[in-house]
PDB file of N, CA, C and O in Angstrom:
ATOM      1  N   LEU D 228      -2.223  -6.125   4.549  1.00 84.00           N
ATOM      2  CA  LEU D 228      -2.861  -4.938   5.092  1.00 84.00           C
ATOM      3  C   LEU D 228      -4.112  -5.320   5.862  1.00 84.00           C
ATOM      4  O   LEU D 228      -4.765  -6.310   5.541  1.00 84.00           O
ATOM      5  N   TYR D 229      -4.426  -4.497   6.851  1.00 87.00           N
ATOM      6  CA  TYR D 229      -5.618  -4.708   7.666  1.00 87.00           C
ATOM      7  C   TYR D 229      -6.491  -3.458   7.612  1.00 87.00           C
ATOM      8  O   TYR D 229      -6.001  -2.361   7.371  1.00 87.00           O
ATOM      9  N   GLN D 230      -7.752  -3.647   7.893  1.00 85.00           N
ATOM     10  CA  GLN D 230      -8.711  -2.545   7.865  1.00 85.00           C
ATOM     11  C   GLN D 230      -9.453  -2.458   9.194  1.00 85.00           C
ATOM     12  O   GLN D 230      -9.778  -3.476   9.796  1.00 85.00           O
ATOM     13  N   THR D 231      -9.705  -1.228   9.624  1.00 86.00           N
ATOM     14  CA  THR D 231     -10.522  -1.003  10.809  1.00 86.00           C
ATOM     15  C   THR D 231     -11.637  -0.021  10.464  1.00 86.00           C
ATOM     16  O   THR D 231     -11.433   0.882   9.648  1.00 86.00           O
ATOM     17  N   LYS D 232     -12.777  -0.217  11.035  1.00 84.00           N
ATOM     18  CA  LYS D 232     -13.902   0.693  10.827  1.00 84.00           C
ATOM     19  C   LYS D 232     -14.413   1.250  12.147  1.00 84.00           C
ATOM     20  O   LYS D 232     -15.427   1.917  12.176  1.00 84.00           O
ATOM     21  N   ASP D 233     -13.685   0.955  13.247  1.00 89.00           N
ATOM     22  CA  ASP D 233     -14.118   1.402  14.570  1.00 89.00           C
ATOM     23  C   ASP D 233     -12.962   2.028  15.359  1.00 89.00           C
ATOM     24  O   ASP D 233     -12.779   1.754  16.526  1.00 89.00           O
ATOM     25  N   GLN D 234     -12.182   2.870  14.670  1.00 87.00           N
ATOM     26  CA  GLN D 234     -11.052   3.586  15.253  1.00 87.00           C
ATOM     27  C   GLN D 234     -10.016   2.660  15.900  1.00 87.00           C
ATOM     28  O   GLN D 234      -9.375   3.026  16.892  1.00 87.00           O
ATOM     29  N   GLY D 235      -9.846   1.466  15.359  1.00 91.00           N
ATOM     30  CA  GLY D 235      -8.794   0.574  15.820  1.00 91.00           C
ATOM     31  C   GLY D 235      -9.187  -0.434  16.877  1.00 91.00           C
ATOM     32  O   GLY D 235      -8.351  -1.199  17.333  1.00 91.00           O
ATOM     33  N   ALA D 236     -10.462  -0.474  17.273  1.00 95.00           N
ATOM     34  CA  ALA D 236     -10.879  -1.463  18.277  1.00 95.00           C
ATOM     35  C   ALA D 236     -10.778  -2.883  17.709  1.00 95.00           C
ATOM     36  O   ALA D 236     -10.364  -3.804  18.416  1.00 95.00           O
ATOM     37  N   THR D 237     -11.137  -3.058  16.433  1.00 95.00           N
ATOM     38  CA  THR D 237     -11.014  -4.361  15.776  1.00 95.00           C
ATOM     39  C   THR D 237     -10.421  -4.154  14.387  1.00 95.00           C
ATOM     40  O   THR D 237     -10.586  -3.098  13.772  1.00 95.00           O
ATOM     41  N   TRP D 238      -9.738  -5.181  13.912  1.00 94.00           N
ATOM     42  CA  TRP D 238      -9.084  -5.131  12.608  1.00 94.00           C
ATOM     43  C   TRP D 238      -9.408  -6.394  11.831  1.00 94.00           C
ATOM     44  O   TRP D 238      -9.509  -7.474  12.416  1.00 94.00           O
ATOM     45  N   LYS D 239      -9.550  -6.272  10.511  1.00 92.00           N
ATOM     46  CA  LYS D 239      -9.730  -7.454   9.669  1.00 92.00           C
ATOM     47  C   LYS D 239      -8.796  -7.359   8.472  1.00 92.00           C
ATOM     48  O   LYS D 239      -8.523  -6.262   7.971  1.00 92.00           O
ATOM     49  N   PRO D 240      -8.257  -8.497   8.036  1.00 92.00           N
ATOM     50  CA  PRO D 240      -7.333  -8.470   6.899  1.00 92.00           C
ATOM     51  C   PRO D 240      -8.065  -8.164   5.598  1.00 92.00           C
ATOM     52  O   PRO D 240      -9.201  -8.604   5.393  1.00 92.00           O
ATOM     53  N   LEU D 241      -7.405  -7.390   4.746  1.00 89.00           N
ATOM     54  CA  LEU D 241      -7.929  -7.143   3.409  1.00 89.00           C
ATOM     55  C   LEU D 241      -7.546  -8.312   2.514  1.00 89.00           C
ATOM     56  O   LEU D 241      -6.576  -9.022   2.797  1.00 89.00           O
ATOM     57  N   PRO D 242      -8.265  -8.523   1.413  1.00 91.00           N
ATOM     58  CA  PRO D 242      -7.862  -9.583   0.468  1.00 91.00           C
ATOM     59  C   PRO D 242      -6.439  -9.329  -0.038  1.00 91.00           C
ATOM     60  O   PRO D 242      -5.995  -8.185  -0.136  1.00 91.00           O
ATOM     61  N   VAL D 243      -5.743 -10.381  -0.366  1.00 91.00           N
ATOM     62  CA  VAL D 243      -4.374 -10.288  -0.844  1.00 91.00           C
ATOM     63  C   VAL D 243      -4.354  -9.644  -2.229  1.00 91.00           C
ATOM     64  O   VAL D 243      -5.126 -10.028  -3.103  1.00 91.00           O
ATOM     65  N   SER D 244      -3.482  -8.659  -2.407  1.00 92.00           N
ATOM     66  CA  SER D 244      -3.280  -8.013  -3.701  1.00 92.00           C
ATOM     67  C   SER D 244      -2.003  -8.565  -4.319  1.00 92.00           C
ATOM     68  O   SER D 244      -0.919  -8.398  -3.761  1.00 92.00           O
ATOM     69  N   GLY D 245      -2.129  -9.217  -5.478  1.00 93.00           N
ATOM     70  CA  GLY D 245      -0.964  -9.775  -6.158  1.00 93.00           C
ATOM     71  C   GLY D 245       0.041  -8.707  -6.554  1.00 93.00           C
ATOM     72  O   GLY D 245       1.258  -8.903  -6.440  1.00 93.00           O
ATOM     73  N   VAL D 246      -0.443  -7.559  -7.014  1.00 94.00           N
ATOM     74  CA  VAL D 246       0.453  -6.464  -7.391  1.00 94.00           C
ATOM     75  C   VAL D 246       1.233  -5.987  -6.173  1.00 94.00           C
ATOM     76  O   VAL D 246       2.454  -5.833  -6.227  1.00 94.00           O
ATOM     77  N   LEU D 247       0.535  -5.761  -5.075  1.00 94.00           N
ATOM     78  CA  LEU D 247       1.208  -5.281  -3.862  1.00 94.00           C
ATOM     79  C   LEU D 247       2.237  -6.294  -3.377  1.00 94.00           C
ATOM     80  O   LEU D 247       3.372  -5.938  -3.041  1.00 94.00           O
ATOM     81  N   GLN D 248       1.872  -7.555  -3.350  1.00 93.00           N
ATOM     82  CA  GLN D 248       2.815  -8.595  -2.892  1.00 93.00           C
ATOM     83  C   GLN D 248       4.069  -8.635  -3.751  1.00 93.00           C
ATOM     84  O   GLN D 248       5.180  -8.684  -3.236  1.00 93.00           O
ATOM     85  N   SER D 249       3.899  -8.609  -5.070  1.00 95.00           N
ATOM     86  CA  SER D 249       5.063  -8.708  -5.952  1.00 95.00           C
ATOM     87  C   SER D 249       5.948  -7.471  -5.854  1.00 95.00           C
ATOM     88  O   SER D 249       7.180  -7.574  -5.862  1.00 95.00           O
ATOM     89  N   LYS D 250       5.346  -6.294  -5.735  1.00 95.00           N
ATOM     90  CA  LYS D 250       6.142  -5.071  -5.645  1.00 95.00           C
ATOM     91  C   LYS D 250       6.863  -4.952  -4.299  1.00 95.00           C
ATOM     92  O   LYS D 250       7.973  -4.436  -4.239  1.00 95.00           O
ATOM     93  N   LEU D 251       6.246  -5.442  -3.237  1.00 94.00           N
ATOM     94  CA  LEU D 251       6.917  -5.416  -1.939  1.00 94.00           C
ATOM     95  C   LEU D 251       8.108  -6.369  -1.895  1.00 94.00           C
ATOM     96  O   LEU D 251       9.054  -6.143  -1.141  1.00 94.00           O
ATOM     97  N   LYS D 252       8.104  -7.409  -2.716  1.00 94.00           N
ATOM     98  CA  LYS D 252       9.280  -8.282  -2.810  1.00 94.00           C
ATOM     99  C   LYS D 252      10.441  -7.547  -3.475  1.00 94.00           C
ATOM    100  O   LYS D 252      11.583  -7.715  -3.095  1.00 94.00           O
ATOM    101  N   GLU D 253      10.131  -6.725  -4.475  1.00 94.00           N
ATOM    102  CA  GLU D 253      11.156  -5.954  -5.176  1.00 94.00           C
ATOM    103  C   GLU D 253      11.601  -4.722  -4.385  1.00 94.00           C
ATOM    104  O   GLU D 253      12.768  -4.336  -4.418  1.00 94.00           O
ATOM    105  N   TYR D 254      10.643  -4.076  -3.734  1.00 96.00           N
ATOM    106  CA  TYR D 254      10.867  -2.823  -2.994  1.00 96.00           C
ATOM    107  C   TYR D 254      10.358  -3.019  -1.555  1.00 96.00           C
ATOM    108  O   TYR D 254       9.241  -2.640  -1.241  1.00 96.00           O
ATOM    109  N   PRO D 255      11.157  -3.616  -0.692  1.00 95.00           N
ATOM    110  CA  PRO D 255      10.649  -4.065   0.611  1.00 95.00           C
ATOM    111  C   PRO D 255      10.448  -2.992   1.682  1.00 95.00           C
ATOM    112  O   PRO D 255       9.812  -3.271   2.696  1.00 95.00           O
ATOM    113  N   GLU D 256      10.958  -1.778   1.486  1.00 96.00           N
ATOM    114  CA  GLU D 256      10.816  -0.753   2.520  1.00 96.00           C
ATOM    115  C   GLU D 256       9.629   0.156   2.227  1.00 96.00           C
ATOM    116  O   GLU D 256       9.559   0.770   1.159  1.00 96.00           O
ATOM    117  N   VAL D 257       8.710   0.250   3.190  1.00 95.00           N
ATOM    118  CA  VAL D 257       7.575   1.160   3.059  1.00 95.00           C
ATOM    119  C   VAL D 257       8.021   2.541   3.536  1.00 95.00           C
ATOM    120  O   VAL D 257       8.441   2.701   4.678  1.00 95.00           O
ATOM    121  N   VAL D 258       7.935   3.520   2.648  1.00 96.00           N
ATOM    122  CA  VAL D 258       8.313   4.885   2.981  1.00 96.00           C
ATOM    123  C   VAL D 258       7.114   5.621   3.556  1.00 96.00           C
ATOM    124  O   VAL D 258       7.201   6.245   4.612  1.00 96.00           O
ATOM    125  N   LYS D 259       5.977   5.531   2.864  1.00 96.00           N
ATOM    126  CA  LYS D 259       4.783   6.226   3.336  1.00 96.00           C
ATOM    127  C   LYS D 259       3.530   5.563   2.775  1.00 96.00           C
ATOM    128  O   LYS D 259       3.483   5.212   1.608  1.00 96.00           O
ATOM    129  N   LEU D 260       2.535   5.429   3.641  1.00 95.00           N
ATOM    130  CA  LEU D 260       1.206   4.953   3.258  1.00 95.00           C
ATOM    131  C   LEU D 260       0.218   6.012   3.710  1.00 95.00           C
ATOM    132  O   LEU D 260       0.191   6.372   4.886  1.00 95.00           O
ATOM    133  N   GLN D 261      -0.555   6.526   2.778  1.00 94.00           N
ATOM    134  CA  GLN D 261      -1.489   7.608   3.104  1.00 94.00           C
ATOM    135  C   GLN D 261      -2.853   7.320   2.485  1.00 94.00           C
ATOM    136  O   GLN D 261      -2.957   7.121   1.285  1.00 94.00           O
ATOM    137  N   PHE D 262      -3.868   7.258   3.335  1.00 92.00           N
ATOM    138  CA  PHE D 262      -5.246   7.177   2.860  1.00 92.00           C
ATOM    139  C   PHE D 262      -5.830   8.576   2.878  1.00 92.00           C
ATOM    140  O   PHE D 262      -5.886   9.222   3.919  1.00 92.00           O
ATOM    141  N   TYR D 263      -6.256   9.057   1.709  1.00 93.00           N
ATOM    142  CA  TYR D 263      -6.835  10.394   1.601  1.00 93.00           C
ATOM    143  C   TYR D 263      -8.343  10.365   1.779  1.00 93.00           C
ATOM    144  O   TYR D 263      -8.960  11.391   2.052  1.00 93.00           O
ATOM    145  N   SER D 264      -8.916   9.191   1.616  1.00 92.00           N
ATOM    146  CA  SER D 264     -10.346   8.993   1.825  1.00 92.00           C
ATOM    147  C   SER D 264     -10.549   7.511   2.130  1.00 92.00           C
ATOM    148  O   SER D 264      -9.582   6.749   2.191  1.00 92.00           O
ATOM    149  N   GLU D 265     -11.772   7.108   2.284  1.00 88.00           N
ATOM    150  CA  GLU D 265     -12.066   5.692   2.531  1.00 88.00           C
ATOM    151  C   GLU D 265     -11.592   4.815   1.374  1.00 88.00           C
ATOM    152  O   GLU D 265     -11.222   3.662   1.564  1.00 88.00           O
ATOM    153  N   LYS D 266     -11.570   5.356   0.173  1.00 93.00           N
ATOM    154  CA  LYS D 266     -11.218   4.589  -1.028  1.00 93.00           C
ATOM    155  C   LYS D 266      -9.824   4.880  -1.578  1.00 93.00           C
ATOM    156  O   LYS D 266      -9.135   3.993  -2.038  1.00 93.00           O
ATOM    157  N   LEU D 267      -9.394   6.141  -1.574  1.00 96.00           N
ATOM    158  CA  LEU D 267      -8.161   6.546  -2.246  1.00 96.00           C
ATOM    159  C   LEU D 267      -6.950   6.483  -1.317  1.00 96.00           C
ATOM    160  O   LEU D 267      -6.934   7.103  -0.259  1.00 96.00           O
ATOM    161  N   ALA D 268      -5.933   5.731  -1.765  1.00 95.00           N
ATOM    162  CA  ALA D 268      -4.706   5.571  -0.974  1.00 95.00           C
ATOM    163  C   ALA D 268      -3.493   5.600  -1.890  1.00 95.00           C
ATOM    164  O   ALA D 268      -3.567   5.204  -3.058  1.00 95.00           O
ATOM    165  N   TRP D 269      -2.374   6.072  -1.331  1.00 97.00           N
ATOM    166  CA  TRP D 269      -1.095   6.088  -2.019  1.00 97.00           C
ATOM    167  C   TRP D 269      -0.070   5.374  -1.142  1.00 97.00           C
ATOM    168  O   TRP D 269      -0.088   5.511   0.077  1.00 97.00           O
ATOM    169  N   LEU D 270       0.816   4.626  -1.780  1.00 97.00           N
ATOM    170  CA  LEU D 270       1.855   3.892  -1.070  1.00 97.00           C
ATOM    171  C   LEU D 270       3.175   4.095  -1.792  1.00 97.00           C
ATOM    172  O   LEU D 270       3.293   3.798  -2.987  1.00 97.00           O
ATOM    173  N   LEU D 271       4.164   4.621  -1.091  1.00 98.00           N
ATOM    174  CA  LEU D 271       5.508   4.797  -1.637  1.00 98.00           C
ATOM    175  C   LEU D 271       6.404   3.742  -0.998  1.00 98.00           C
ATOM    176  O   LEU D 271       6.495   3.653   0.228  1.00 98.00           O
ATOM    177  N   ILE D 272       7.039   2.935  -1.843  1.00 97.00           N
ATOM    178  CA  ILE D 272       7.938   1.886  -1.359  1.00 97.00           C
ATOM    179  C   ILE D 272       9.287   2.045  -2.059  1.00 97.00           C
ATOM    180  O   ILE D 272       9.372   2.597  -3.151  1.00 97.00           O
ATOM    181  N   GLU D 273      10.334   1.554  -1.392  1.00 97.00           N
ATOM    182  CA  GLU D 273      11.675   1.739  -1.956  1.00 97.00           C
ATOM    183  C   GLU D 273      12.569   0.535  -1.718  1.00 97.00           C
ATOM    184  O   GLU D 273      12.286  -0.320  -0.888  1.00 97.00           O
ATOM    185  N   LYS D 274      13.646   0.532  -2.480  1.00 95.00           N
ATOM    186  CA  LYS D 274      14.735  -0.436  -2.309  1.00 95.00           C
ATOM    187  C   LYS D 274      15.981   0.398  -2.070  1.00 95.00           C
ATOM    188  O   LYS D 274      16.569   0.951  -3.004  1.00 95.00           O
ATOM    189  N   LYS D 275      16.356   0.550  -0.812  1.00 90.00           N
ATOM    190  CA  LYS D 275      17.408   1.497  -0.425  1.00 90.00           C
ATOM    191  C   LYS D 275      18.743   1.214  -1.089  1.00 90.00           C
ATOM    192  O   LYS D 275      19.419   2.147  -1.515  1.00 90.00           O
ATOM    193  N   GLU D 276      19.133  -0.059  -1.178  1.00 90.00           N
ATOM    194  CA  GLU D 276      20.465  -0.342  -1.732  1.00 90.00           C
ATOM    195  C   GLU D 276      20.575   0.061  -3.202  1.00 90.00           C
ATOM    196  O   GLU D 276      21.658   0.376  -3.677  1.00 90.00           O
ATOM    197  N   ASP D 277      19.459   0.092  -3.929  1.00 90.00           N
ATOM    198  CA  ASP D 277      19.476   0.522  -5.329  1.00 90.00           C
ATOM    199  C   ASP D 277      19.063   1.988  -5.490  1.00 90.00           C
ATOM    200  O   ASP D 277      19.082   2.521  -6.600  1.00 90.00           O
ATOM    201  N   LYS D 278      18.657   2.608  -4.391  1.00 91.00           N
ATOM    202  CA  LYS D 278      18.171   3.997  -4.403  1.00 91.00           C
ATOM    203  C   LYS D 278      17.041   4.181  -5.420  1.00 91.00           C
ATOM    204  O   LYS D 278      17.041   5.117  -6.206  1.00 91.00           O
ATOM    205  N   LYS D 279      16.074   3.241  -5.382  1.00 94.00           N
ATOM    206  CA  LYS D 279      14.918   3.282  -6.279  1.00 94.00           C
ATOM    207  C   LYS D 279      13.645   3.206  -5.451  1.00 94.00           C
ATOM    208  O   LYS D 279      13.615   2.584  -4.391  1.00 94.00           O
ATOM    209  N   SER D 280      12.601   3.827  -5.972  1.00 97.00           N
ATOM    210  CA  SER D 280      11.299   3.753  -5.306  1.00 97.00           C
ATOM    211  C   SER D 280      10.197   3.729  -6.357  1.00 97.00           C
ATOM    212  O   SER D 280      10.425   4.095  -7.519  1.00 97.00           O
ATOM    213  N   ILE D 281       9.022   3.275  -5.946  1.00 97.00           N
ATOM    214  CA  ILE D 281       7.854   3.304  -6.825  1.00 97.00           C
ATOM    215  C   ILE D 281       6.637   3.741  -6.010  1.00 97.00           C
ATOM    216  O   ILE D 281       6.591   3.577  -4.795  1.00 97.00           O
ATOM    217  N   LEU D 282       5.682   4.278  -6.730  1.00 98.00           N
ATOM    218  CA  LEU D 282       4.445   4.764  -6.132  1.00 98.00           C
ATOM    219  C   LEU D 282       3.298   3.887  -6.601  1.00 98.00           C
ATOM    220  O   LEU D 282       3.164   3.619  -7.798  1.00 98.00           O
ATOM    221  N   LEU D 283       2.477   3.437  -5.637  1.00 97.00           N
ATOM    222  CA  LEU D 283       1.293   2.653  -5.959  1.00 97.00           C
ATOM    223  C   LEU D 283       0.057   3.407  -5.504  1.00 97.00           C
ATOM    224  O   LEU D 283       0.111   4.207  -4.562  1.00 97.00           O
ATOM    225  N   GLN D 284      -1.064   3.126  -6.169  1.00 98.00           N
ATOM    226  CA  GLN D 284      -2.327   3.768  -5.830  1.00 98.00           C
ATOM    227  C   GLN D 284      -3.418   2.712  -5.701  1.00 98.00           C
ATOM    228  O   GLN D 284      -3.455   1.745  -6.454  1.00 98.00           O
ATOM    229  N   SER D 285      -4.299   2.924  -4.735  1.00 96.00           N
ATOM    230  CA  SER D 285      -5.505   2.116  -4.584  1.00 96.00           C
ATOM    231  C   SER D 285      -6.702   3.054  -4.634  1.00 96.00           C
ATOM    232  O   SER D 285      -6.685   4.129  -4.032  1.00 96.00           O
ATOM    233  N   THR D 286      -7.714   2.651  -5.363  1.00 97.00           N
ATOM    234  CA  THR D 286      -8.945   3.451  -5.437  1.00 97.00           C
ATOM    235  C   THR D 286     -10.129   2.699  -4.843  1.00 97.00           C
ATOM    236  O   THR D 286     -11.270   3.123  -5.001  1.00 97.00           O
ATOM    237  N   ASN D 287      -9.842   1.595  -4.159  1.00 94.00           N
ATOM    238  CA  ASN D 287     -10.909   0.805  -3.543  1.00 94.00           C
ATOM    239  C   ASN D 287     -10.581   0.426  -2.097  1.00 94.00           C
ATOM    240  O   ASN D 287     -10.878  -0.674  -1.653  1.00 94.00           O
ATOM    241  N   GLY D 288      -9.945   1.333  -1.399  1.00 92.00           N
ATOM    242  CA  GLY D 288      -9.681   1.106   0.018  1.00 92.00           C
ATOM    243  C   GLY D 288      -8.574   0.143   0.345  1.00 92.00           C
ATOM    244  O   GLY D 288      -8.523  -0.423   1.429  1.00 92.00           O
ATOM    245  N   GLY D 289      -7.654  -0.089  -0.576  1.00 92.00           N
ATOM    246  CA  GLY D 289      -6.516  -0.977  -0.321  1.00 92.00           C
ATOM    247  C   GLY D 289      -6.729  -2.411  -0.754  1.00 92.00           C
ATOM    248  O   GLY D 289      -5.874  -3.255  -0.530  1.00 92.00           O
ATOM    249  N   ILE D 290      -7.852  -2.695  -1.392  1.00 93.00           N
ATOM    250  CA  ILE D 290      -8.106  -4.071  -1.850  1.00 93.00           C
ATOM    251  C   ILE D 290      -7.212  -4.416  -3.027  1.00 93.00           C
ATOM    252  O   ILE D 290      -6.644  -5.494  -3.094  1.00 93.00           O
ATOM    253  N   SER D 291      -7.066  -3.501  -3.972  1.00 95.00           N
ATOM    254  CA  SER D 291      -6.160  -3.723  -5.098  1.00 95.00           C
ATOM    255  C   SER D 291      -5.302  -2.473  -5.291  1.00 95.00           C
ATOM    256  O   SER D 291      -5.687  -1.377  -4.897  1.00 95.00           O
ATOM    257  N   TRP D 292      -4.137  -2.677  -5.906  1.00 96.00           N
ATOM    258  CA  TRP D 292      -3.150  -1.620  -6.090  1.00 96.00           C
ATOM    259  C   TRP D 292      -2.651  -1.628  -7.510  1.00 96.00           C
ATOM    260  O   TRP D 292      -2.617  -2.683  -8.157  1.00 96.00           O
ATOM    261  N   ARG D 293      -2.236  -0.441  -7.996  1.00 96.00           N
ATOM    262  CA  ARG D 293      -1.606  -0.354  -9.311  1.00 96.00           C
ATOM    263  C   ARG D 293      -0.400   0.563  -9.218  1.00 96.00           C
ATOM    264  O   ARG D 293      -0.377   1.511  -8.429  1.00 96.00           O
ATOM    265  N   VAL D 294       0.603   0.252 -10.047  1.00 97.00           N
ATOM    266  CA  VAL D 294       1.815   1.055 -10.083  1.00 97.00           C
ATOM    267  C   VAL D 294       1.523   2.292 -10.923  1.00 97.00           C
ATOM    268  O   VAL D 294       0.931   2.215 -11.989  1.00 97.00           O
ATOM    269  N   MET D 295       1.942   3.427 -10.414  1.00 94.00           N
ATOM    270  CA  MET D 295       1.730   4.691 -11.128  1.00 94.00           C
ATOM    271  C   MET D 295       2.914   5.013 -12.010  1.00 94.00           C
ATOM    272  O   MET D 295       4.005   4.650 -11.802  1.00 94.00           O
TER     273      MET D 295
END
């Protein structure tokens, strides 16, 4: 993931999240990523062939994620 603070003029990578990396290996399709504030974000990912999905949440701007 990348972060911008100037409406997309420049971008910088966020630190790697081990939880996010491992879950994206299991559920490789991103369905929706929504930031509700600077800190709070939700990410829905799925594995289409198994018809399964999981929801992750970040409360620190996408630096770390947890499965809900």
